[in-house]
Amino acid sequence: MKKVLFVCTQNRLRSPTAEKVFSNYKGIEVKSAGTDAHARTHLTSKMIKWADIIFAMEKIHQEKIKQKYKDKLKGKKLICLNIPDKYDFMQPELISILNEKVSKHLNAIK
């Protein structure tokens, strides 16, 4: 079972949407978190250690993860999805983009 972590800034819109969309995929476990101190669920080193694959919504999230958790990223995939912060929770366009961008990576690991 692969463990997948989705990361955005506040963990209110993009990463929770991704967590909900992919929570029923077979063969994976899913969590989400935010990089901001005020995030709904704050990203921790324990979450980084838990994950096999980490999807960052934007480059800034990817860079923050690399800087703060560099020593915990060995053997893990850190992928930037390049999804800007302009979508609402469960917005159909966001779901479509997530399905397109994330599915190809998940299919590659099965």
mmCIF file of C-alpha atoms in Angstrom:
data_model
loop_
_atom_site.group_PDB
_atom_site.id
_atom_site.type_symbol
_atom_site.label_atom_id
_atom_site.label_comp_id
_atom_site.label_asym_id
_atom_site.label_seq_id
_atom_site.Cartn_x
_atom_site.Cartn_y
_atom_site.Cartn_z
ATOM 1 C CA MET A 1 0.000 0.000 0.000
ATOM 2 C CA LYS A 2 1.482 3.325 -1.120
ATOM 3 C CA LYS A 3 1.100 6.336 1.149
ATOM 4 C CA VAL A 4 0.316 9.610 -0.624
ATOM 5 C CA LEU A 5 0.501 13.086 0.930
ATOM 6 C CA PHE A 6 -0.957 16.222 -0.678
ATOM 7 C CA VAL A 7 0.416 19.596 0.436
ATOM 8 C CA CYS A 8 -0.799 23.164 -0.117
ATOM 9 C CA THR A 9 -0.635 26.318 2.020
ATOM 10 C CA GLN A 10 -3.673 26.333 4.325
ATOM 11 C CA ASN A 11 -4.957 22.761 3.889
ATOM 12 C CA ARG A 12 -8.421 24.150 3.292
ATOM 13 C CA LEU A 13 -9.083 23.890 -0.469
ATOM 14 C CA ARG A 14 -6.637 22.136 -2.809
ATOM 15 C CA SER A 15 -4.997 19.451 -0.675
ATOM 16 C CA PRO A 16 -8.225 18.444 1.145
ATOM 17 C CA THR A 17 -9.932 18.184 -2.249
ATOM 18 C CA ALA A 18 -7.121 15.905 -3.443
ATOM 19 C CA GLU A 19 -7.351 13.842 -0.254
ATOM 20 C CA LYS A 20 -11.102 13.374 -0.742
ATOM 21 C CA VAL A 21 -10.826 12.620 -4.491
ATOM 22 C CA PHE A 22 -8.115 9.977 -4.074
ATOM 23 C CA SER A 23 -9.230 8.495 -0.744
ATOM 24 C CA ASN A 24 -11.112 5.691 -2.515
ATOM 25 C CA TYR A 25 -8.282 4.690 -4.862
ATOM 26 C CA LYS A 26 -7.252 1.092 -4.379
ATOM 27 C CA GLY A 27 -3.724 0.457 -3.190
ATOM 28 C CA ILE A 28 -3.083 3.864 -1.636
ATOM 29 C CA GLU A 29 -3.599 5.664 1.658
ATOM 30 C CA VAL A 30 -4.042 9.431 1.480
ATOM 31 C CA LYS A 31 -3.469 12.406 3.801
ATOM 32 C CA SER A 32 -3.233 16.158 3.296
ATOM 33 C CA ALA A 33 -1.539 19.040 5.083
ATOM 34 C CA GLY A 34 -0.534 22.674 4.749
ATOM 35 C CA THR A 35 2.811 24.446 5.028
ATOM 36 C CA ASP A 36 1.433 27.553 6.777
ATOM 37 C CA ALA A 37 1.483 27.846 10.563
ATOM 38 C CA HIS A 38 -2.290 28.433 10.456
ATOM 39 C CA ALA A 39 -3.065 25.449 8.230
ATOM 40 C CA ARG A 40 -6.055 23.280 9.172
ATOM 41 C CA THR A 41 -3.660 20.303 9.398
ATOM 42 C CA HIS A 42 -0.061 21.442 9.677
ATOM 43 C CA LEU A 43 2.645 19.533 7.795
ATOM 44 C CA THR A 44 4.922 17.643 10.188
ATOM 45 C CA SER A 45 8.061 15.563 9.904
ATOM 46 C CA LYS A 46 5.984 12.551 10.995
ATOM 47 C CA MET A 47 3.759 13.028 7.909
ATOM 48 C CA ILE A 48 6.797 13.324 5.642
ATOM 49 C CA LYS A 49 8.222 10.120 7.120
ATOM 50 C CA TRP A 50 4.846 8.388 6.638
ATOM 51 C CA ALA A 51 4.508 9.291 2.941
ATOM 52 C CA ASP A 52 5.952 7.441 -0.048
ATOM 53 C CA ILE A 53 4.840 10.119 -2.518
ATOM 54 C CA ILE A 54 4.342 13.802 -1.738
ATOM 55 C CA PHE A 55 2.395 16.015 -4.125
ATOM 56 C CA ALA A 56 3.044 19.737 -3.643
ATOM 57 C CA MET A 57 0.439 22.010 -5.199
ATOM 58 C CA GLU A 58 2.981 24.720 -6.145
ATOM 59 C CA LYS A 59 6.749 25.191 -6.420
ATOM 60 C CA ILE A 60 6.767 27.222 -3.202
ATOM 61 C CA HIS A 61 5.386 24.224 -1.294
ATOM 62 C CA GLN A 62 7.912 21.913 -2.924
ATOM 63 C CA GLU A 63 10.759 24.256 -1.927
ATOM 64 C CA LYS A 64 9.514 24.599 1.658
ATOM 65 C CA ILE A 65 9.328 20.811 1.960
ATOM 66 C CA LYS A 66 12.843 20.412 0.531
ATOM 67 C CA GLN A 67 14.268 23.041 2.889
ATOM 68 C CA LYS A 68 12.557 21.963 6.091
ATOM 69 C CA TYR A 69 12.505 18.176 5.623
ATOM 70 C CA LYS A 70 15.558 17.541 3.447
ATOM 71 C CA ASP A 71 16.855 14.751 5.693
ATOM 72 C CA LYS A 72 13.491 12.917 5.612
ATOM 73 C CA LEU A 73 12.981 12.926 1.819
ATOM 74 C CA LYS A 74 15.437 10.169 0.934
ATOM 75 C CA GLY A 75 13.699 7.488 -1.118
ATOM 76 C CA LYS A 76 10.515 9.519 -1.501
ATOM 77 C CA LYS A 77 8.992 11.113 -4.589
ATOM 78 C CA LEU A 78 8.276 14.841 -4.278
ATOM 79 C CA ILE A 79 6.183 16.023 -7.214
ATOM 80 C CA CYS A 80 5.000 19.562 -7.946
ATOM 81 C CA LEU A 81 1.554 19.673 -9.549
ATOM 82 C CA ASN A 82 1.674 23.399 -10.455
ATOM 83 C CA ILE A 83 -1.915 24.008 -9.376
ATOM 84 C CA PRO A 84 -2.444 27.662 -8.384
ATOM 85 C CA ASP A 85 -4.504 28.756 -5.388
ATOM 86 C CA LYS A 86 -7.595 29.816 -7.322
ATOM 87 C CA TYR A 87 -10.006 26.945 -6.753
ATOM 88 C CA ASP A 88 -12.651 26.213 -4.149
ATOM 89 C CA PHE A 89 -12.970 22.971 -2.210
ATOM 90 C CA MET A 90 -14.264 20.209 -4.521
ATOM 91 C CA GLN A 91 -14.570 22.613 -7.461
ATOM 92 C CA PRO A 92 -15.134 20.508 -10.611
ATOM 93 C CA GLU A 93 -12.237 22.161 -12.485
ATOM 94 C CA LEU A 94 -9.872 21.387 -9.600
ATOM 95 C CA ILE A 95 -11.049 17.764 -9.485
ATOM 96 C CA SER A 96 -10.492 17.435 -13.223
ATOM 97 C CA ILE A 97 -6.963 18.871 -13.001
ATOM 98 C CA LEU A 98 -6.103 16.641 -10.039
ATOM 99 C CA ASN A 99 -7.386 13.550 -11.818
ATOM 100 C CA GLU A 100 -5.328 14.379 -14.885
ATOM 101 C CA LYS A 101 -2.079 15.259 -13.108
ATOM 102 C CA VAL A 102 -2.093 12.845 -10.171
ATOM 103 C CA SER A 103 -3.527 9.732 -11.831
ATOM 104 C CA LYS A 104 -0.615 9.379 -14.250
ATOM 105 C CA HIS A 105 1.837 9.299 -11.319
ATOM 106 C CA LEU A 106 -0.268 6.863 -9.327
ATOM 107 C CA ASN A 107 -0.700 4.577 -12.333
ATOM 108 C CA ALA A 108 3.077 4.567 -12.809
ATOM 109 C CA ILE A 109 3.653 3.191 -9.290
ATOM 110 C CA LYS A 110 1.109 0.366 -9.367
#
